[in-house]
mmCIF file of C-alpha atoms in Angstrom:
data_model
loop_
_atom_site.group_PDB
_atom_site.id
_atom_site.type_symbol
_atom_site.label_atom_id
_atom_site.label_comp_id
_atom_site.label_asym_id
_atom_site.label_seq_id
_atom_site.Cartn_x
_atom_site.Cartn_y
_atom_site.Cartn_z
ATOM 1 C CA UNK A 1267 95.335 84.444 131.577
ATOM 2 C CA UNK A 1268 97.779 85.488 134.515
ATOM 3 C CA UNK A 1269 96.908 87.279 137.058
ATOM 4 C CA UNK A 1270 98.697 90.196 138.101
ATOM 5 C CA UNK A 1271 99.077 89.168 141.408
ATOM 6 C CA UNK A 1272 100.662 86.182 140.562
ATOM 7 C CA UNK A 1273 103.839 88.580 139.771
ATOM 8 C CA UNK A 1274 103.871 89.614 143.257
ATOM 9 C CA UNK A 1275 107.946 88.776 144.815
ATOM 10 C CA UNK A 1276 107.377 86.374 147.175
ATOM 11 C CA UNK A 1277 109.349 86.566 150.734
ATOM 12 C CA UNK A 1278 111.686 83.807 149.508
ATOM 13 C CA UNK A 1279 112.959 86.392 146.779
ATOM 14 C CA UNK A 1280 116.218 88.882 148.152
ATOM 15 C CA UNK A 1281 115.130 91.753 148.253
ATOM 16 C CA UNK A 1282 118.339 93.624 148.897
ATOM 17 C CA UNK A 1283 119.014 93.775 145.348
ATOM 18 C CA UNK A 1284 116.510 95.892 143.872
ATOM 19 C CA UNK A 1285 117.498 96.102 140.365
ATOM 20 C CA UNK A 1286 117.931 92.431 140.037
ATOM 21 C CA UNK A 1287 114.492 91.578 141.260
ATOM 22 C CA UNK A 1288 113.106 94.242 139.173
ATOM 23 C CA UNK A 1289 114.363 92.506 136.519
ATOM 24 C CA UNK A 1290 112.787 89.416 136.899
ATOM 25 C CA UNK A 1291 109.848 90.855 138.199
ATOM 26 C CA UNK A 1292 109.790 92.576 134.602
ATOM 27 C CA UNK A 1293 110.760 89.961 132.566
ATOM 28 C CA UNK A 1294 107.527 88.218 134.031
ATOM 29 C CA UNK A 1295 105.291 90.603 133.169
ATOM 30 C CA UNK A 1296 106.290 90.953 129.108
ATOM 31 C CA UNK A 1297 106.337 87.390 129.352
ATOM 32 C CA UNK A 1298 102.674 87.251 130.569
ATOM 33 C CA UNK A 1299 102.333 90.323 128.427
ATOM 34 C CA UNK A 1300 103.331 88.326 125.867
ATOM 35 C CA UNK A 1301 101.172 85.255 126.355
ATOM 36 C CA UNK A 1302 98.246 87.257 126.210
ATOM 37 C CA UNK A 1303 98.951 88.762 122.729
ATOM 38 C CA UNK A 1304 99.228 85.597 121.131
ATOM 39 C CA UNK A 1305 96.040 84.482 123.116
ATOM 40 C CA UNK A 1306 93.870 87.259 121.556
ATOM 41 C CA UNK A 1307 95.212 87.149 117.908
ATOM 42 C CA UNK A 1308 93.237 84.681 115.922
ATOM 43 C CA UNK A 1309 94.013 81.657 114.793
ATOM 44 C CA UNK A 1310 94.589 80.628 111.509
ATOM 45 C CA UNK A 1311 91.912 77.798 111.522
ATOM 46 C CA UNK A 1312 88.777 81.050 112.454
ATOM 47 C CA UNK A 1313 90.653 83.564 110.502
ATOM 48 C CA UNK A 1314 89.906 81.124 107.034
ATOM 49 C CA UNK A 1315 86.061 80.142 108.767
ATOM 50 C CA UNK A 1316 85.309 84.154 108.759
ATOM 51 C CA UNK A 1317 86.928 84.801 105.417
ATOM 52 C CA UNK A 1318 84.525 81.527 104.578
ATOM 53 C CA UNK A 1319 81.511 82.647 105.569
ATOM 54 C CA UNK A 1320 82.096 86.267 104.336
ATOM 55 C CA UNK A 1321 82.062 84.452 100.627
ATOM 56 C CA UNK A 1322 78.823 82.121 101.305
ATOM 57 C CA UNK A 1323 77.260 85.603 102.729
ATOM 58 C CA UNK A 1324 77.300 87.042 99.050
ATOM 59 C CA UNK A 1325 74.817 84.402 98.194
ATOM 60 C CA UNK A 1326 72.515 86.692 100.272
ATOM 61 C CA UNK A 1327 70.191 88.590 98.040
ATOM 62 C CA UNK A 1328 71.890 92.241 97.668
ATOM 63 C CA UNK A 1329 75.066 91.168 99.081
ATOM 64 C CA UNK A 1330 76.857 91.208 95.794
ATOM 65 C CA UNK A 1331 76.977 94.345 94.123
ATOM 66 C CA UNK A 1332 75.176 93.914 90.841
ATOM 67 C CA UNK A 1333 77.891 94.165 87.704
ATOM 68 C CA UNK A 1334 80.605 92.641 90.353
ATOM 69 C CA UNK A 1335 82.141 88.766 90.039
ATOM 70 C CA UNK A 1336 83.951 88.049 93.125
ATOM 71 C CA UNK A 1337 86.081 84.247 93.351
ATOM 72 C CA UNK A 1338 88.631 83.081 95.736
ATOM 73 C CA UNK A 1339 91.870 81.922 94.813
ATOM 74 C CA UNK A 1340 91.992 78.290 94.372
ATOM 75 C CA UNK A 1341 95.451 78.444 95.737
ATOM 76 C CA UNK A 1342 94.314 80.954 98.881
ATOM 77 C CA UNK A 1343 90.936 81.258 100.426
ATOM 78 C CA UNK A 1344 92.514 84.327 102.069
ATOM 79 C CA UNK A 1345 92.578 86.042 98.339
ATOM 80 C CA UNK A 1346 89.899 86.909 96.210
ATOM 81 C CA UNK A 1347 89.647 87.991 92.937
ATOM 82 C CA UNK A 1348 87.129 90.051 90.939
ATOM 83 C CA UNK A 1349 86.147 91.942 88.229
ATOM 84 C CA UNK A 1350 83.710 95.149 88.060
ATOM 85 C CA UNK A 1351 81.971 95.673 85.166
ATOM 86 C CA UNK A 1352 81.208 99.825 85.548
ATOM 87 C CA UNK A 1353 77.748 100.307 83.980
ATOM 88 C CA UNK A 1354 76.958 104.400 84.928
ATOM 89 C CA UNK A 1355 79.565 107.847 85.986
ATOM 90 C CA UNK A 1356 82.647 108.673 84.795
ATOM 91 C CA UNK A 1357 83.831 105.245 84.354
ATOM 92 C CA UNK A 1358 81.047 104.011 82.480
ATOM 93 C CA UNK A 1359 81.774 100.406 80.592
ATOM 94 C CA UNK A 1360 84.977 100.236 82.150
ATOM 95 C CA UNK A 1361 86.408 96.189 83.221
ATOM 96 C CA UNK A 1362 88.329 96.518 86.599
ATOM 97 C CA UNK A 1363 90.334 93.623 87.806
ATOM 98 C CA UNK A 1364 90.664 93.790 91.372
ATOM 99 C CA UNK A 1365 92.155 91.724 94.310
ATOM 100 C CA UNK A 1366 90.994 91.344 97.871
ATOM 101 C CA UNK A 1367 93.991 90.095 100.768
ATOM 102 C CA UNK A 1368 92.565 89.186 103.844
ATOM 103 C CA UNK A 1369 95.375 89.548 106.611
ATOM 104 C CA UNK A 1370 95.956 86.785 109.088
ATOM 105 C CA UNK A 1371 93.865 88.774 111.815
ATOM 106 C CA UNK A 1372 90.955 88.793 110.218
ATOM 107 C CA UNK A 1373 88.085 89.893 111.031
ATOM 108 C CA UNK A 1374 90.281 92.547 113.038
ATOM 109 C CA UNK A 1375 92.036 94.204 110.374
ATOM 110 C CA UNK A 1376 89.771 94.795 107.324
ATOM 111 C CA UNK A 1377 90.979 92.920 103.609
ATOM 112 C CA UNK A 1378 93.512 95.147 101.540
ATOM 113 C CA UNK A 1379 92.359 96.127 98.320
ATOM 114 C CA UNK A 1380 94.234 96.490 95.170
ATOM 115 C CA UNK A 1381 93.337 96.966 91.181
ATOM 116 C CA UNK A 1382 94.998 95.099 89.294
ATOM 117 C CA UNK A 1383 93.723 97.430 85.807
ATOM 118 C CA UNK A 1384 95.392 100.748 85.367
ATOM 119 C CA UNK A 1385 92.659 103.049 86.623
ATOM 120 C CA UNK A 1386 92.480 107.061 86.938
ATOM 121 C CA UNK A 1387 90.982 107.005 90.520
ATOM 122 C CA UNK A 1388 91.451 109.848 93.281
ATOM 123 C CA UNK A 1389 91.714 106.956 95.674
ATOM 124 C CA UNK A 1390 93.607 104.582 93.569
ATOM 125 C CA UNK A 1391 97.408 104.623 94.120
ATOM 126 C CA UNK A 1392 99.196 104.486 90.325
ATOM 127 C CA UNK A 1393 101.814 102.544 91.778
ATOM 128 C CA UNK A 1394 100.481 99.208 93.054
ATOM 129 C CA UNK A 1395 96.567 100.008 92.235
ATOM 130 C CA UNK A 1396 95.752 100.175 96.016
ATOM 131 C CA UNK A 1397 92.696 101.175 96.385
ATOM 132 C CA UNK A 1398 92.005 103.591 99.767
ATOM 133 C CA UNK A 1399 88.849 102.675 102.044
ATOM 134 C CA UNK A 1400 89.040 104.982 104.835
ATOM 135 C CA UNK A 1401 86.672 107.117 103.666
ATOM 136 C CA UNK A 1402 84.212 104.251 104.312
ATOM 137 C CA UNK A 1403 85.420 102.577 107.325
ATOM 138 C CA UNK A 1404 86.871 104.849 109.694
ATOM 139 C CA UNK A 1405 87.618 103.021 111.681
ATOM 140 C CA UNK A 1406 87.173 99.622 110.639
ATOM 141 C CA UNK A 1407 84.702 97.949 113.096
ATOM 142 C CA UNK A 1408 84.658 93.722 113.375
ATOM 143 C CA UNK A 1409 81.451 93.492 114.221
ATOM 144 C CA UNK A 1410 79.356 95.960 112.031
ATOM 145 C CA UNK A 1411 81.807 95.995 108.844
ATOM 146 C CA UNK A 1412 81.439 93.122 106.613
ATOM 147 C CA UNK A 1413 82.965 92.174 103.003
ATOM 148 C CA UNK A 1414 80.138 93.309 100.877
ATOM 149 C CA UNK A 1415 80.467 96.449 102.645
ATOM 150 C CA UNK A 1416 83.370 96.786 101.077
ATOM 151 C CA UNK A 1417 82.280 95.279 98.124
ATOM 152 C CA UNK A 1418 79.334 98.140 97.768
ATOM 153 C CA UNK A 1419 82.144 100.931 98.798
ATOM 154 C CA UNK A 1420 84.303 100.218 95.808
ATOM 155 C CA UNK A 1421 81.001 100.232 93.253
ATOM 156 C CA UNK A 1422 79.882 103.275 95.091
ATOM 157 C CA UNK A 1423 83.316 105.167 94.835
ATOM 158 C CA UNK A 1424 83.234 104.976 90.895
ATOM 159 C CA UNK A 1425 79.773 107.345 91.301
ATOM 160 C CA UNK A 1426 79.635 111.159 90.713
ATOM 161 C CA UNK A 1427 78.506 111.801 94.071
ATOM 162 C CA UNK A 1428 81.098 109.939 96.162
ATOM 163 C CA UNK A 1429 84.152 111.489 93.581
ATOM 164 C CA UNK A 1430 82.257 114.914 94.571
ATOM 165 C CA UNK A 1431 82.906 114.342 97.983
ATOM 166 C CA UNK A 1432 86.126 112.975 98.342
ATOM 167 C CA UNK A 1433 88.666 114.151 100.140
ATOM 168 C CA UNK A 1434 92.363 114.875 99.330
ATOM 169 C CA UNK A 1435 94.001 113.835 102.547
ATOM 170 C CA UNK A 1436 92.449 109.895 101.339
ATOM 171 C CA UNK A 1437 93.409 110.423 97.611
ATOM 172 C CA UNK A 1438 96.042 108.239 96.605
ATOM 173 C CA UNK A 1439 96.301 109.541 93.612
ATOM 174 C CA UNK A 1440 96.604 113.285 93.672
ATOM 175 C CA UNK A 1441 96.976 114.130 90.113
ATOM 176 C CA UNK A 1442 93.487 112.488 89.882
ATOM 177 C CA UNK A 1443 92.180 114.692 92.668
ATOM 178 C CA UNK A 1444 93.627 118.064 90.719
ATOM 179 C CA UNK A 1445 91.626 117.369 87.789
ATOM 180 C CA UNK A 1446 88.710 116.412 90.191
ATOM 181 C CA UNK A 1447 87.344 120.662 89.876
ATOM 182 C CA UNK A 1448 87.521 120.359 86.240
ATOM 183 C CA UNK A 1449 84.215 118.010 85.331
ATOM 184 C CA UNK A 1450 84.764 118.119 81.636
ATOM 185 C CA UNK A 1451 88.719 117.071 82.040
ATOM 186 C CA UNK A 1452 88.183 114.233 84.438
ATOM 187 C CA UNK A 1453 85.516 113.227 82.363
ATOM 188 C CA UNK A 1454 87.764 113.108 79.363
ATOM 189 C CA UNK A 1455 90.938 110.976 81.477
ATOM 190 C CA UNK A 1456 88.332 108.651 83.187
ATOM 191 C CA UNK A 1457 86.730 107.600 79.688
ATOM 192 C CA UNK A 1458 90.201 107.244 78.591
ATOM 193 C CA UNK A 1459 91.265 104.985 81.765
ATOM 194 C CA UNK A 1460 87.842 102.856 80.576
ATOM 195 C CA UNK A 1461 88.719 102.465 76.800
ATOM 196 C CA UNK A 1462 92.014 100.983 78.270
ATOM 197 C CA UNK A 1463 90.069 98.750 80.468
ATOM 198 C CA UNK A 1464 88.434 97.782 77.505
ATOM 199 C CA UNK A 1465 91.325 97.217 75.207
ATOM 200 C CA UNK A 1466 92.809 93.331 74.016
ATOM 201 C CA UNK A 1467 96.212 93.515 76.277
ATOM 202 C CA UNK A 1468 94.348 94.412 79.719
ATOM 203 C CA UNK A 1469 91.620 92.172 78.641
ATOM 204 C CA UNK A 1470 93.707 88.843 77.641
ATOM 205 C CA UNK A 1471 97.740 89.089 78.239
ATOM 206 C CA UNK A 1472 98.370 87.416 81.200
ATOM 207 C CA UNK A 1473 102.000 89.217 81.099
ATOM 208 C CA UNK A 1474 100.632 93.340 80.880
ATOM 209 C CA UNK A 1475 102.842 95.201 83.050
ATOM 210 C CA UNK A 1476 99.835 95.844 85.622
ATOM 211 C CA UNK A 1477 100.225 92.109 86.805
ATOM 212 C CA UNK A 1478 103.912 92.600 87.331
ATOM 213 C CA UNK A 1479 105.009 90.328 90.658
ATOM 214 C CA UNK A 1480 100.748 89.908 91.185
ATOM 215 C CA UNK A 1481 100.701 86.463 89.962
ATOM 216 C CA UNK A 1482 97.825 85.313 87.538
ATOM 217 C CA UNK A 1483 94.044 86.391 87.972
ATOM 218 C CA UNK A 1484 91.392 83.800 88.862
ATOM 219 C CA UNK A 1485 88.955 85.437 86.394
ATOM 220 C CA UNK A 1486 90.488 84.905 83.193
ATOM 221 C CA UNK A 1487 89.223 86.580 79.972
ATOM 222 C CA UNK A 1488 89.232 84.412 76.466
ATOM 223 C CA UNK A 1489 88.839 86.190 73.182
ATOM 224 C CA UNK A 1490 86.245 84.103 71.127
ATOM 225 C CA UNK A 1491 86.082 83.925 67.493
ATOM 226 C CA UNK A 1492 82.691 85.063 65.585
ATOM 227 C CA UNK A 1493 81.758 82.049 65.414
ATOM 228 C CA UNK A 1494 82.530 80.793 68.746
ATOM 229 C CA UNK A 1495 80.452 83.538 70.097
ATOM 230 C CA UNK A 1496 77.530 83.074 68.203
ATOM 231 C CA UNK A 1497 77.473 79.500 69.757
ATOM 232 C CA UNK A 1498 77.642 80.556 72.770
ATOM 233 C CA UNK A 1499 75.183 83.417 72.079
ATOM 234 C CA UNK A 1500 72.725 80.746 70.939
ATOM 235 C CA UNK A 1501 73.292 78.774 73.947
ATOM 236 C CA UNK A 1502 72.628 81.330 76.461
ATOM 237 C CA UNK A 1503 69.135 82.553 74.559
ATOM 238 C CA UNK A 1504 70.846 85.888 73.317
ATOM 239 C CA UNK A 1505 69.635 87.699 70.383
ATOM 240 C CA UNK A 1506 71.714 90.200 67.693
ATOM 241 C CA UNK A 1507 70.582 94.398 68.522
ATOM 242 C CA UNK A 1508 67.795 94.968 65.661
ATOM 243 C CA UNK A 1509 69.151 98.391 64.902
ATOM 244 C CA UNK A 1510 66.181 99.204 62.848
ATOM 245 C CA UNK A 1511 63.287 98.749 65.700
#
């Protein structure tokens, strides 16, 4: 680092034109300025070790939000892709594709979230999917604030109690926050939003509108055929419902 002293004009400098010196004298001082801001940002090399061990952290019992399947991209550590399988609320048996970009200053500057699956969310933007975590991490703090955290903020958000207390300066999406008063109507448009989530296109066409200029998801969904899945059923020790027990 330079010191500031260092930018001191020395005697052999003319000091009978002001302007000029203060010039130089300034020009010095963004350049140290300068020097320093590259200094501090982090490099490219620890921004992909911290995004690393974020991911090994979810091996961590707890870490991983239960009905969540998190996998980087194998083309960019610095993007992750998952899928939330929504098993209570509003939003129960919904399938949400979603996309975590970590920027280059990581841990800094917390990952950007977007869905991917058309969702009726007060804090999910309907154009893009972004998905808003202020609420959660105001501000965003390096040290204390971790990816599962953010990982347990987006389960959390899909819960009656955190819709009850949202707020509509952080909705995204205010037509979702105007039906947020009327229970039995959001209830009715967030079922809706899950049967989509549920339906063949979202599911398996890797060219729905929602992943318009997103390129292709790591998690890919495969219809089987009956007997593809009772294989596979078999192989994994499931069992058919008994409807009569």
């Amino acid at each position: 680092m330079l010191a500031i002293g260092g930018l001191v004009p020395s005697p052999t400098i003319d000091l009978s034109s002001p302007t000029r010196n203060r010039s130089k004298t300034t020009s010095r001082i963004a350049s140290a300025t300068s020097t320093t801001a590259v200094a501090d940002a982090p490099s490219p090399a620890l921004t992909r070790t911290a995004v690393a061990l974020e991911y090994a952290a979810l091996l961590h019992a707890g870490h991983c939000p239960l009905g969540m399947y998190v996998t980087p991209s194998p083309d960019n550590l610095l993007v992750w892709d998952a899928v939330f399988f929504v098993h209570q609320g509003y939003y129960t048996d919904s399938i949400l594709k979603f996309r975590l970009t970590f920027p280059p200053t990581y841990p800094d500057r917390p990952p950007a979230v977007h869905f991917l699956t058309d969702v009726f969310h007060p804090l999910v933007s309907q154009q893009g999917g972004t998905f808003n975590l202020a609420p959660r991490f105001r501000p965003w703090r390096p040290k204390e604030h971790h990816v599962f955290d953010v990982l347990h903020w987006i389960k959390a958000a899909f819960k009656k109690h955190a819709l009850d207390e949202v707020k509509e300066a952080d909705c995204l999406n205010k037509e979702a926050y105007r039906y947020h008063d009327t229970t039995s109507s959001f209830a009715a448009l967030a079922t809706q939003s899950s049967m989509l989530s549920q339906s063949a296109s979202a599911l398996f066409d890797r060219d729905h509108p929602s992943m318009a200029g997103k390129g292709t998801h790591s998690i890919q969904f495969r219809e089987l055929k009956p007997e593809q899945l009772a294989t596979l059923r078999a192989r994994v020790g499931l069992k058919e419902w008994d409807d009569t027990v």
